[in-house]
mmCIF file of C-alpha atoms in Angstrom:
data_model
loop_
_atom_site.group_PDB
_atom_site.id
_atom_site.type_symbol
_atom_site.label_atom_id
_atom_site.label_comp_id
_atom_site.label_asym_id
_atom_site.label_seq_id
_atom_site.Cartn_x
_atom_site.Cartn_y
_atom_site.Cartn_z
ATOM 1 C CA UNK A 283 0.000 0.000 0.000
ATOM 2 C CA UNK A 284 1.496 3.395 -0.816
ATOM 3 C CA UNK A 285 -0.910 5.457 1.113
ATOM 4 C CA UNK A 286 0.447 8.657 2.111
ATOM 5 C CA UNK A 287 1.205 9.487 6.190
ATOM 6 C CA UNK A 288 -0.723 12.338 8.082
ATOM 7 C CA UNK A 289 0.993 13.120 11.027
ATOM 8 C CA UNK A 290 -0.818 14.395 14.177
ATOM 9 C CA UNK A 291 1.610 15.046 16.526
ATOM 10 C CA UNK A 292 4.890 14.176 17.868
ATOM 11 C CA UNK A 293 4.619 12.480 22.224
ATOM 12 C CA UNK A 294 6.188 10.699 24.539
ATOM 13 C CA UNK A 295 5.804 7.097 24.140
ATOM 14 C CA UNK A 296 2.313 5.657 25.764
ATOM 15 C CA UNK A 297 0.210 2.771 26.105
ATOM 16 C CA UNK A 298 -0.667 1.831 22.879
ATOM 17 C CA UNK A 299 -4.202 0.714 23.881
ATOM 18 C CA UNK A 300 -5.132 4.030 24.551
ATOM 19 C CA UNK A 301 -5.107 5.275 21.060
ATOM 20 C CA UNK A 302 -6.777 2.080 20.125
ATOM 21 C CA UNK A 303 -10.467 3.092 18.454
ATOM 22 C CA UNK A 304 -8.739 6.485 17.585
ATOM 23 C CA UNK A 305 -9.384 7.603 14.406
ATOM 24 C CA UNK A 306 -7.583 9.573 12.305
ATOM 25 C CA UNK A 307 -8.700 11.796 9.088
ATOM 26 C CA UNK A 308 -11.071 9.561 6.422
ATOM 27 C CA UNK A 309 -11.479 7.646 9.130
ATOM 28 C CA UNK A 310 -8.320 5.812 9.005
ATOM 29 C CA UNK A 311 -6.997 3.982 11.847
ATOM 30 C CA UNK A 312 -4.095 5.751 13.972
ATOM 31 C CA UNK A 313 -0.927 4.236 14.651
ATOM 32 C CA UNK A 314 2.541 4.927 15.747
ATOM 33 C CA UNK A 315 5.848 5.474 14.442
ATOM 34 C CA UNK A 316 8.426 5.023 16.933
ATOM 35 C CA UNK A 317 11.633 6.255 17.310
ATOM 36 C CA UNK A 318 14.096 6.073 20.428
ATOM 37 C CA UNK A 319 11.829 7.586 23.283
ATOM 38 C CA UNK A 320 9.249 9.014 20.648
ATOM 39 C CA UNK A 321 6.303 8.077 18.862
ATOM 40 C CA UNK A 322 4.919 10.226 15.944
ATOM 41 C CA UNK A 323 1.361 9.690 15.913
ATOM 42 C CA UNK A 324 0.052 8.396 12.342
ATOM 43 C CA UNK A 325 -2.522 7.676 9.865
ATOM 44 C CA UNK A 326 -2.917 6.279 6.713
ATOM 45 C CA UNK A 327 -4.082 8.864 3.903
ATOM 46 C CA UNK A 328 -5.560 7.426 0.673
ATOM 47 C CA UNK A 329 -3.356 7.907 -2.123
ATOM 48 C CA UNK A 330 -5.313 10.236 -4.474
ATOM 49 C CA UNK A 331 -5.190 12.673 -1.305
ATOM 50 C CA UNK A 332 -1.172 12.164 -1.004
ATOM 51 C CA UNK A 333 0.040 14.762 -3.422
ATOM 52 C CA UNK A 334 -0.239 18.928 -2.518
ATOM 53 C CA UNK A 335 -3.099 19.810 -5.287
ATOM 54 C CA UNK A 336 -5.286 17.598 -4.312
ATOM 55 C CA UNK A 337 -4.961 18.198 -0.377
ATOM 56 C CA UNK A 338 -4.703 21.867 -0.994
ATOM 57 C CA UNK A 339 -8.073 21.506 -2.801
ATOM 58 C CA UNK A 340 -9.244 19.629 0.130
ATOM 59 C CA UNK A 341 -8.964 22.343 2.363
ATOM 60 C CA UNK A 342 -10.365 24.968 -0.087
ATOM 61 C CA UNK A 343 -13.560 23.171 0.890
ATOM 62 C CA UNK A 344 -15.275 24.537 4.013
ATOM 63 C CA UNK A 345 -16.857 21.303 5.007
ATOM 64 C CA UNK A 346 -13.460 19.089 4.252
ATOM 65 C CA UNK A 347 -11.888 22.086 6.297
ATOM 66 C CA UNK A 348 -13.466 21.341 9.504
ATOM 67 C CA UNK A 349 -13.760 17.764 8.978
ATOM 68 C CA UNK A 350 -9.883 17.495 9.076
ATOM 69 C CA UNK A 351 -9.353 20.510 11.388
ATOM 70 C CA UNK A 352 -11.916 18.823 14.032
ATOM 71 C CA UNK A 353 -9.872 15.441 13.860
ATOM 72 C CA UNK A 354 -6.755 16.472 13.589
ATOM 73 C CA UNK A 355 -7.462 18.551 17.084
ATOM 74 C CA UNK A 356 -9.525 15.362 18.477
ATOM 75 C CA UNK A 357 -6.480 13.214 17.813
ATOM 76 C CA UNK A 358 -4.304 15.722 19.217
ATOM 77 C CA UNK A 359 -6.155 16.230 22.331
ATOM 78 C CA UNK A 360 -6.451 12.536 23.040
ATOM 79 C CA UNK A 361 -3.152 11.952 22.784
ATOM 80 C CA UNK A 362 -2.191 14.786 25.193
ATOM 81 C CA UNK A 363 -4.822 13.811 27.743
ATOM 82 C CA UNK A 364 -2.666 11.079 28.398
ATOM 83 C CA UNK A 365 1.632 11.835 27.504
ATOM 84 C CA UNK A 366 3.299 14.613 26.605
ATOM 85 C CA UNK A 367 2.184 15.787 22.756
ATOM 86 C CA UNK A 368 3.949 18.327 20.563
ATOM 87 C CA UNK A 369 0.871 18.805 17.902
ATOM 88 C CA UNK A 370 1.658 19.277 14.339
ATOM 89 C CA UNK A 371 0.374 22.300 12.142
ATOM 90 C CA UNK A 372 -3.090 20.776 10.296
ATOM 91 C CA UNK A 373 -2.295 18.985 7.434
ATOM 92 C CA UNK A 374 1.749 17.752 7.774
ATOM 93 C CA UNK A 375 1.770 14.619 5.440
ATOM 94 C CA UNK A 376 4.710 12.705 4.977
ATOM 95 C CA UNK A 377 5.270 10.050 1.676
ATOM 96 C CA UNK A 378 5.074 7.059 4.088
ATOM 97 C CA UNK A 379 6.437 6.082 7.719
ATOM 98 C CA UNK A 380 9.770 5.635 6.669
ATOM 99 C CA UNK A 381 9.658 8.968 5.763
ATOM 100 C CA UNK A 382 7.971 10.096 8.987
ATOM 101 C CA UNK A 383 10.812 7.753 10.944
ATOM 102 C CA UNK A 384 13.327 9.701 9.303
ATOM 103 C CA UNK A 385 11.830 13.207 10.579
ATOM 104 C CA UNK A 386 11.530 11.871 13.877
ATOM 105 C CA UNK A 387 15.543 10.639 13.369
ATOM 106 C CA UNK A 388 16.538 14.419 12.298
ATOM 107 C CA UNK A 389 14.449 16.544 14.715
ATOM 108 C CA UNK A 390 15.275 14.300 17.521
ATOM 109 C CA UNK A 391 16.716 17.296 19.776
ATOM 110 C CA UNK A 392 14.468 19.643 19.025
ATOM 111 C CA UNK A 393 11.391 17.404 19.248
ATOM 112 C CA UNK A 394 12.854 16.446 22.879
ATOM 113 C CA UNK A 395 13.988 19.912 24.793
ATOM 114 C CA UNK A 396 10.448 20.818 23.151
ATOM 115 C CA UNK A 397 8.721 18.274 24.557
ATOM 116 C CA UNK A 398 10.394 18.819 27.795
ATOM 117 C CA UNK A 399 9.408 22.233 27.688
ATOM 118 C CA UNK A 400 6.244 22.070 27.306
ATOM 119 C CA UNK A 401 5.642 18.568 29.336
ATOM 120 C CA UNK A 402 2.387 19.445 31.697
ATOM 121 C CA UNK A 403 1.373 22.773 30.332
ATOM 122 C CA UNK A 404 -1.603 23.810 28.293
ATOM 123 C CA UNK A 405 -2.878 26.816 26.568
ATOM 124 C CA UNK A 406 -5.529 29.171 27.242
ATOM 125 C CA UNK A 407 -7.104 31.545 24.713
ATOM 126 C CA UNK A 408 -8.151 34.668 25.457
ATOM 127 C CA UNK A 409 -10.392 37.217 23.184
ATOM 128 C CA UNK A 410 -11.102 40.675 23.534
ATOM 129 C CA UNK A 411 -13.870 42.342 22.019
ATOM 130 C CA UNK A 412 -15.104 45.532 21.916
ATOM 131 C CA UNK A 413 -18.903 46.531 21.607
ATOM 132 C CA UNK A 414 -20.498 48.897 19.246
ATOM 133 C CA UNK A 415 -23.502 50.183 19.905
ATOM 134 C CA UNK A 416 -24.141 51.370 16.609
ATOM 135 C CA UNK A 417 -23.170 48.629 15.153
ATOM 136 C CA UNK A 418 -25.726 48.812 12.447
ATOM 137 C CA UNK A 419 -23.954 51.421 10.674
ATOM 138 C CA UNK A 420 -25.851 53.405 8.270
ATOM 139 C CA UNK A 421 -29.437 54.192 9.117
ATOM 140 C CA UNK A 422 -30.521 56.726 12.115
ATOM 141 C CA UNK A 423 -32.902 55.467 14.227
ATOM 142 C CA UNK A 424 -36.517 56.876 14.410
ATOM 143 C CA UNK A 425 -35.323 59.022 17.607
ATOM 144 C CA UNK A 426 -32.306 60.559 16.260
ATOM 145 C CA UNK A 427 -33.957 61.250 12.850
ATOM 146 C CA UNK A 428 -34.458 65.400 12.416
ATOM 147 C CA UNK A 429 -37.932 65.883 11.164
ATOM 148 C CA UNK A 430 -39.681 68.333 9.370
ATOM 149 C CA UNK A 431 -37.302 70.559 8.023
ATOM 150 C CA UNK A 432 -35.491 71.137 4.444
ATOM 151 C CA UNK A 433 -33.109 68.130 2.659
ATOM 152 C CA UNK A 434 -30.341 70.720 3.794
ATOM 153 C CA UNK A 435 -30.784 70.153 7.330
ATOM 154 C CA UNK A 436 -31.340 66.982 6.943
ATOM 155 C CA UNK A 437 -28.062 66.059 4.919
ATOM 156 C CA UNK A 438 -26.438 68.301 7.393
ATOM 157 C CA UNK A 439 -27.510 66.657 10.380
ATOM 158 C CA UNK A 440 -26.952 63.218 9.240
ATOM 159 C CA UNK A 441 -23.491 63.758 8.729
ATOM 160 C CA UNK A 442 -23.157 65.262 12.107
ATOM 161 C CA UNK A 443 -24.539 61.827 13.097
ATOM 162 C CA UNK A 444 -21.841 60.026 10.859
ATOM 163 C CA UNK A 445 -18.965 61.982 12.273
ATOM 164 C CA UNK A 446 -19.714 61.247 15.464
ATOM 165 C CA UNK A 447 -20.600 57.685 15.310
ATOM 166 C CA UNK A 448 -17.524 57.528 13.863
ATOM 167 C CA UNK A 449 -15.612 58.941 17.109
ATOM 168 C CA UNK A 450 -17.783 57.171 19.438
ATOM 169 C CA UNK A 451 -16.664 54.060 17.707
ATOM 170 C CA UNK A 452 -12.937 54.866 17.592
ATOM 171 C CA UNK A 453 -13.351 55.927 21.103
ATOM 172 C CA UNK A 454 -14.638 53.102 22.045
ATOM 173 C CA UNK A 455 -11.598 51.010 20.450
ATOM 174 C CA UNK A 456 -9.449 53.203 21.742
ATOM 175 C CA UNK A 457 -10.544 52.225 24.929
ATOM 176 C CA UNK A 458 -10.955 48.709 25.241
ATOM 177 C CA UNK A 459 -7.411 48.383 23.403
ATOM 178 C CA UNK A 460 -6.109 49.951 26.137
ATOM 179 C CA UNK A 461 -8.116 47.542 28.598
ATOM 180 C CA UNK A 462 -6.734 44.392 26.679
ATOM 181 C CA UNK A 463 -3.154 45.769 27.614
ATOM 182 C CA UNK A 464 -4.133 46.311 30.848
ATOM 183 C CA UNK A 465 -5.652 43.007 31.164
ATOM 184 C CA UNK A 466 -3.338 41.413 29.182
ATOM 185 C CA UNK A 467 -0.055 41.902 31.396
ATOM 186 C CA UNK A 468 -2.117 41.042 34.712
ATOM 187 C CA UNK A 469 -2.560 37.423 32.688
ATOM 188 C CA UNK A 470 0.794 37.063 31.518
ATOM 189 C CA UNK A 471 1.822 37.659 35.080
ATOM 190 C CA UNK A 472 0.152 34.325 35.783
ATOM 191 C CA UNK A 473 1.479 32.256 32.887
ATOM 192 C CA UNK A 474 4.587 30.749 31.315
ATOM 193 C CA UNK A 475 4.492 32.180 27.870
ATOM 194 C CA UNK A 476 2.385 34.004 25.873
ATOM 195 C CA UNK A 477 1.644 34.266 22.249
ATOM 196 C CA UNK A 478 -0.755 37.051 20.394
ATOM 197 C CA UNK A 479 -2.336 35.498 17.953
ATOM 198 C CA UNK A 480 -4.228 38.184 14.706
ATOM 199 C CA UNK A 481 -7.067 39.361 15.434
ATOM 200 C CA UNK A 482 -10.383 37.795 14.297
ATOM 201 C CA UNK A 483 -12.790 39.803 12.000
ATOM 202 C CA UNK A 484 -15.754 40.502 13.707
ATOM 203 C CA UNK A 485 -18.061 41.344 10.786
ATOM 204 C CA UNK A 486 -17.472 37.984 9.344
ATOM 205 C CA UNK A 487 -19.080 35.865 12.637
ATOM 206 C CA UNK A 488 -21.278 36.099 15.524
ATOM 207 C CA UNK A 489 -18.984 37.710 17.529
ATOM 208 C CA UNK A 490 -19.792 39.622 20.291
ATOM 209 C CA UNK A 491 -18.374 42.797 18.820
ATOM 210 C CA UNK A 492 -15.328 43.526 17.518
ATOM 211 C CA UNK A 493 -11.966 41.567 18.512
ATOM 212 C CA UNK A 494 -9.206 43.642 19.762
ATOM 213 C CA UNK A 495 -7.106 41.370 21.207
ATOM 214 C CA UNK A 496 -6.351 37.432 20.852
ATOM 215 C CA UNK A 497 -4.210 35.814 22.481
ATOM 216 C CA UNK A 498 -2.918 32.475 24.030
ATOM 217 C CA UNK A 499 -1.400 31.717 27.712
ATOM 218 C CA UNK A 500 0.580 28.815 28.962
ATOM 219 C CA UNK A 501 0.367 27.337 32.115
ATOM 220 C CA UNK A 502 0.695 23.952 33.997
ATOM 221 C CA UNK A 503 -2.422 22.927 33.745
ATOM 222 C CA UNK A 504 -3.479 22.805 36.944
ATOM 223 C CA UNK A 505 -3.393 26.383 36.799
ATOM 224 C CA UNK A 506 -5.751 26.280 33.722
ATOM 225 C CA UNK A 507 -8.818 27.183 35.237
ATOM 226 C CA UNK A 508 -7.286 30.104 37.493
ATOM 227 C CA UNK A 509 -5.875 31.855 34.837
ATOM 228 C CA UNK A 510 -9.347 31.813 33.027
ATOM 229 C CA UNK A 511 -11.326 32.642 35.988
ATOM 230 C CA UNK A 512 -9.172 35.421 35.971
ATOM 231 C CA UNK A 513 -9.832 36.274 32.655
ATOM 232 C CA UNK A 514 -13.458 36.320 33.183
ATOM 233 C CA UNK A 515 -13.375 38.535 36.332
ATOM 234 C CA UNK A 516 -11.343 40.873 34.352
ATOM 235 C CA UNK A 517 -13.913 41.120 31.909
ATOM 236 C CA UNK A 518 -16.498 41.540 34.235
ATOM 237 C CA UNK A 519 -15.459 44.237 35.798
ATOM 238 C CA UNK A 520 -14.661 45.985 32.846
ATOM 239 C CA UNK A 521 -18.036 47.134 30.974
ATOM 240 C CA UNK A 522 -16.466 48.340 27.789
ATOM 241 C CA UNK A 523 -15.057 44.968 26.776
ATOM 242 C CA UNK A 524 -16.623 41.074 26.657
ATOM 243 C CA UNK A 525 -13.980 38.461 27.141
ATOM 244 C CA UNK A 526 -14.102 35.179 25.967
ATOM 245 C CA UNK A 527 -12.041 32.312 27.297
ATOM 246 C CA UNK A 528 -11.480 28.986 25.080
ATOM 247 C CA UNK A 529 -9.061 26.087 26.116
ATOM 248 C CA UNK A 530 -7.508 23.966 27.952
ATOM 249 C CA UNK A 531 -5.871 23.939 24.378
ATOM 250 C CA UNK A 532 -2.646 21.474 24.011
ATOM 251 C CA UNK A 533 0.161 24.030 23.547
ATOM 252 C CA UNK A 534 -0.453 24.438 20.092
ATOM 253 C CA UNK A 535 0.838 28.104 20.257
ATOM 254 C CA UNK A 536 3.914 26.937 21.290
ATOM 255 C CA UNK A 537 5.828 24.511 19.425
ATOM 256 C CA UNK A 538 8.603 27.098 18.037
ATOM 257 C CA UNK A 539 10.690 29.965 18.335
ATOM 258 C CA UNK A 540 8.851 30.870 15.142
ATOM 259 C CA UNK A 541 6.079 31.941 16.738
ATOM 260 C CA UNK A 542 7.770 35.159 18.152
ATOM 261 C CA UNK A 543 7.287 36.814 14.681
ATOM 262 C CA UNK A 544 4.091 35.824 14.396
ATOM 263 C CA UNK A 545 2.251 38.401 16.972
ATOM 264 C CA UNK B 209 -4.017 18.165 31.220
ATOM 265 C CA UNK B 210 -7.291 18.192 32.439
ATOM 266 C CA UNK B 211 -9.896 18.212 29.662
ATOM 267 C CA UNK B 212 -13.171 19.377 31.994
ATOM 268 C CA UNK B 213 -11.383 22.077 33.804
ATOM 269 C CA UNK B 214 -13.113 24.571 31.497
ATOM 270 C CA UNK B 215 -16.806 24.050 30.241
ATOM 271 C CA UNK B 216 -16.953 21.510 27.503
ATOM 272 C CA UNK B 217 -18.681 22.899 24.357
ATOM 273 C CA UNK B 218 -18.494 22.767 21.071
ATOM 274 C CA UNK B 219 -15.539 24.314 19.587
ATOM 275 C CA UNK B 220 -15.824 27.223 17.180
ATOM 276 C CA UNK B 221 -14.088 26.482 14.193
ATOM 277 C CA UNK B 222 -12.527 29.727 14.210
ATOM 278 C CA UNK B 223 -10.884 29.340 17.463
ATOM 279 C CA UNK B 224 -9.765 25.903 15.769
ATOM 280 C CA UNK B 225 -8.356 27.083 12.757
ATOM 281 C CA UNK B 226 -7.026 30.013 15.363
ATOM 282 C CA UNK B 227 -4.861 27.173 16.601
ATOM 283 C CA UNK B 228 -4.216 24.745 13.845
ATOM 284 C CA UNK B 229 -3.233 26.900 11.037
ATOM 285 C CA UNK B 230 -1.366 29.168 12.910
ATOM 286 C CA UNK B 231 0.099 27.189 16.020
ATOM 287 C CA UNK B 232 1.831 23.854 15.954
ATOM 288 C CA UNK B 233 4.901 22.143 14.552
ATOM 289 C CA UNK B 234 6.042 23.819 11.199
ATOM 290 C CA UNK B 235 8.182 21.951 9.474
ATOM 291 C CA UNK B 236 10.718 22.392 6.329
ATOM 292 C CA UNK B 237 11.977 19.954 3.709
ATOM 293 C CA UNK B 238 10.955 17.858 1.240
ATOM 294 C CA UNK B 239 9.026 15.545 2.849
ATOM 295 C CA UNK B 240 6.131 17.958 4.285
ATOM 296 C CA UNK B 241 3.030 19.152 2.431
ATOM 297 C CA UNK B 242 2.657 22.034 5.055
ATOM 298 C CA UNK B 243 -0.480 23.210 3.038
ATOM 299 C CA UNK B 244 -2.795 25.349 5.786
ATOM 300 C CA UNK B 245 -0.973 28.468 5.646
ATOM 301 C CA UNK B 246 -4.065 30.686 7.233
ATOM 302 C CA UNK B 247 -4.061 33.024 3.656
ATOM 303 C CA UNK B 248 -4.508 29.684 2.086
ATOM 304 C CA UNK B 249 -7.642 29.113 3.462
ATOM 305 C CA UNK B 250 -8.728 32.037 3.767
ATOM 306 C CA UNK B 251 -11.570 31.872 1.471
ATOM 307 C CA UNK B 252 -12.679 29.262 3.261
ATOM 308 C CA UNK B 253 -12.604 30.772 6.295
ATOM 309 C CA UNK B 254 -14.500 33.808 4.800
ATOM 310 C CA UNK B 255 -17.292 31.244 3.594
ATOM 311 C CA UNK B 256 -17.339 29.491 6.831
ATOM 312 C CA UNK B 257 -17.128 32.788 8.775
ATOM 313 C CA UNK B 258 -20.060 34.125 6.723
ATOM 314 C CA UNK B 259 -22.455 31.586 6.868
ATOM 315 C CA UNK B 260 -21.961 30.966 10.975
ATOM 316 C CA UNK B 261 -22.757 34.958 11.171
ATOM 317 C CA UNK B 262 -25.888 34.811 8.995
ATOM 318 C CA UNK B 263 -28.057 33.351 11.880
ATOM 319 C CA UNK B 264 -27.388 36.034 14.383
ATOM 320 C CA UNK B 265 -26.690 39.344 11.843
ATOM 321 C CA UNK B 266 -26.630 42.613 13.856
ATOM 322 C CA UNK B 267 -28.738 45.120 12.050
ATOM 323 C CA UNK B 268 -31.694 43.920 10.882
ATOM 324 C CA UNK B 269 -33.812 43.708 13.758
ATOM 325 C CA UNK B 270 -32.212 47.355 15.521
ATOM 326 C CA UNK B 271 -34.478 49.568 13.112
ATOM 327 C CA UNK B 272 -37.049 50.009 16.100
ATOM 328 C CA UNK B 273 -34.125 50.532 18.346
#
């Protein structure tokens, strides 16, 4: 068989029977490729998907998207519940094992003192968002409409209205940008690391408002939970922003020095 | 780790992607198809982004506001 290999993550050798019923993307079964004291975690990809068009084309498609981006974390999360896990970037295929063996071989070092680094420790996101009140920009509403009077006052007015919607809005960013700081070094005064991650567009999702800040602690992760309860009493006492807390992620923000340019 | 120390819900895919296409192991050589590179999919994300924000669109119902 000259199926192609999808690689999950990279861990610390574990009991094999806890991956067994694990399954992978396509719903492949997982296995492991083992080398020294680590085990790259594995599964089978048909051929046809094996080559870079037709994955990339894969991915293009929103539903193939989150199919793979929803196993590849399940995998990944498994895995970590139970040994130390580097997790792989979505969609890291290798030709075959042997090809996977010989990554393993080569990053060795890296894939230990990394490991080691991050043995015990998870992530925590953290969003920011600002809220708009006028987020329906365009129309006035009934109350602040002028009435009765000429188009001149009316085109006057309503640009009045524009202008300042406009500062009320960047007043408003201004604002909570400054509270994500603020809020932002009392959280990293709790963690290990921390990594900013882009912001996400707001217009695009049901977002509570608009995202000003995004980012990703790491702590043991028995300190998980305090660090987001944290979080969330932040944002409750602060009524200009909403905060909203995802994780315990596996360190996925974390794997490289790369990252560092990535804020 | 402790997967119930926060509340267990459904994931947003965009906190997903947040993760997956921008966070773990990047590799180099030969022998990796590293294809999610987040502008790569960024279409996708826009179509997946869109359709999740249809349901609850701000505006339409703030007329009588």
């Amino acid at each position: 068989m000259s199926a192609a290999s999808y690689t999950y993550a990279v861990a610390r050798p574990f009991d094999p029977t806890r991956a067994a019923g694990l399954v992978g993307v396509d719903g492949a079964a997982i296995h492991l490729v083992r080398h020294q004291d680590l085990v790259a975690v594995v599964s089978p990809l048909a051929p046809a998907d094996a080559d870079e068009t037709a994955l990339r084309a894969r991915l293009e498609t929103l539903a193939e998207l989150e199919a793979i981006a929803r196993t590849h974390h399940r995998v990944v999360a498994a895995v970590a519940a139970c040994t130390p896990t580097l997790p792989f970037r979505l969609a890291t295929v290798h030709r075959s094992d042997d090809r996977v063996a010989q990554l393993l071989r080569r990053e060795y070092r890296r894939f230990r003192e990394t490991l080691d680094r991050l043995a015990g420790s998870v992530e925590v996101g953290v969003k920011i968002y600002v809220q708009h009140a006028d987020a329906s920009a365009g129309a006035m509403s009934v109350a602040e409409r002028p009435r009765g009077s000429g188009s001149a006052r009316v085109g006057r007015d309503y640009l009045r209205y524009r202008r300042e919607q406009r500062d009320r809005r960047q007043h408003a960013w201004r604002r909570a940008t400054a509270a994500a700081e603020q809020m932002d070094a009392v959280l990293a005064g709790l963690a290990i690391d921390r990594r900013q991650h882009r912001t996400q567009s707001a217009e695009l999702f049901a977002a509570p408002g608009e995202n000003v800040f995004n980012a990703a602690y790491l702590v043991d992760a028995g300190h998980a939970e305090e660090l987001a309860a944290r979080a969330r009493r932040l944002g409750a006492e602060n009524p200009h922003v909403t905060i909203e807390v995802t994780g315990p992620w596996p360190p996925y923000s974390f794997t490289g020095s790369e990252h560092g340019e990535r804020t | 780790m402790s997967p119930a120390a926060l509340p267990a819900r459904e994931i947003a895919l965009v906190d997903l992607l947040d993760r997956l296409l921008a966070g773990g192991i990047v590799l180099t050589g030969d022998i990796t198809l590293a294809i999610a590179d987040i502008d790569m999919v960024q279409i996708s994300l826009r179509a997946l982004i869109t359709s999740l924000g249809r349901t609850t669109r701000p505006g339409v119902a703030e007329r009588d506001a």
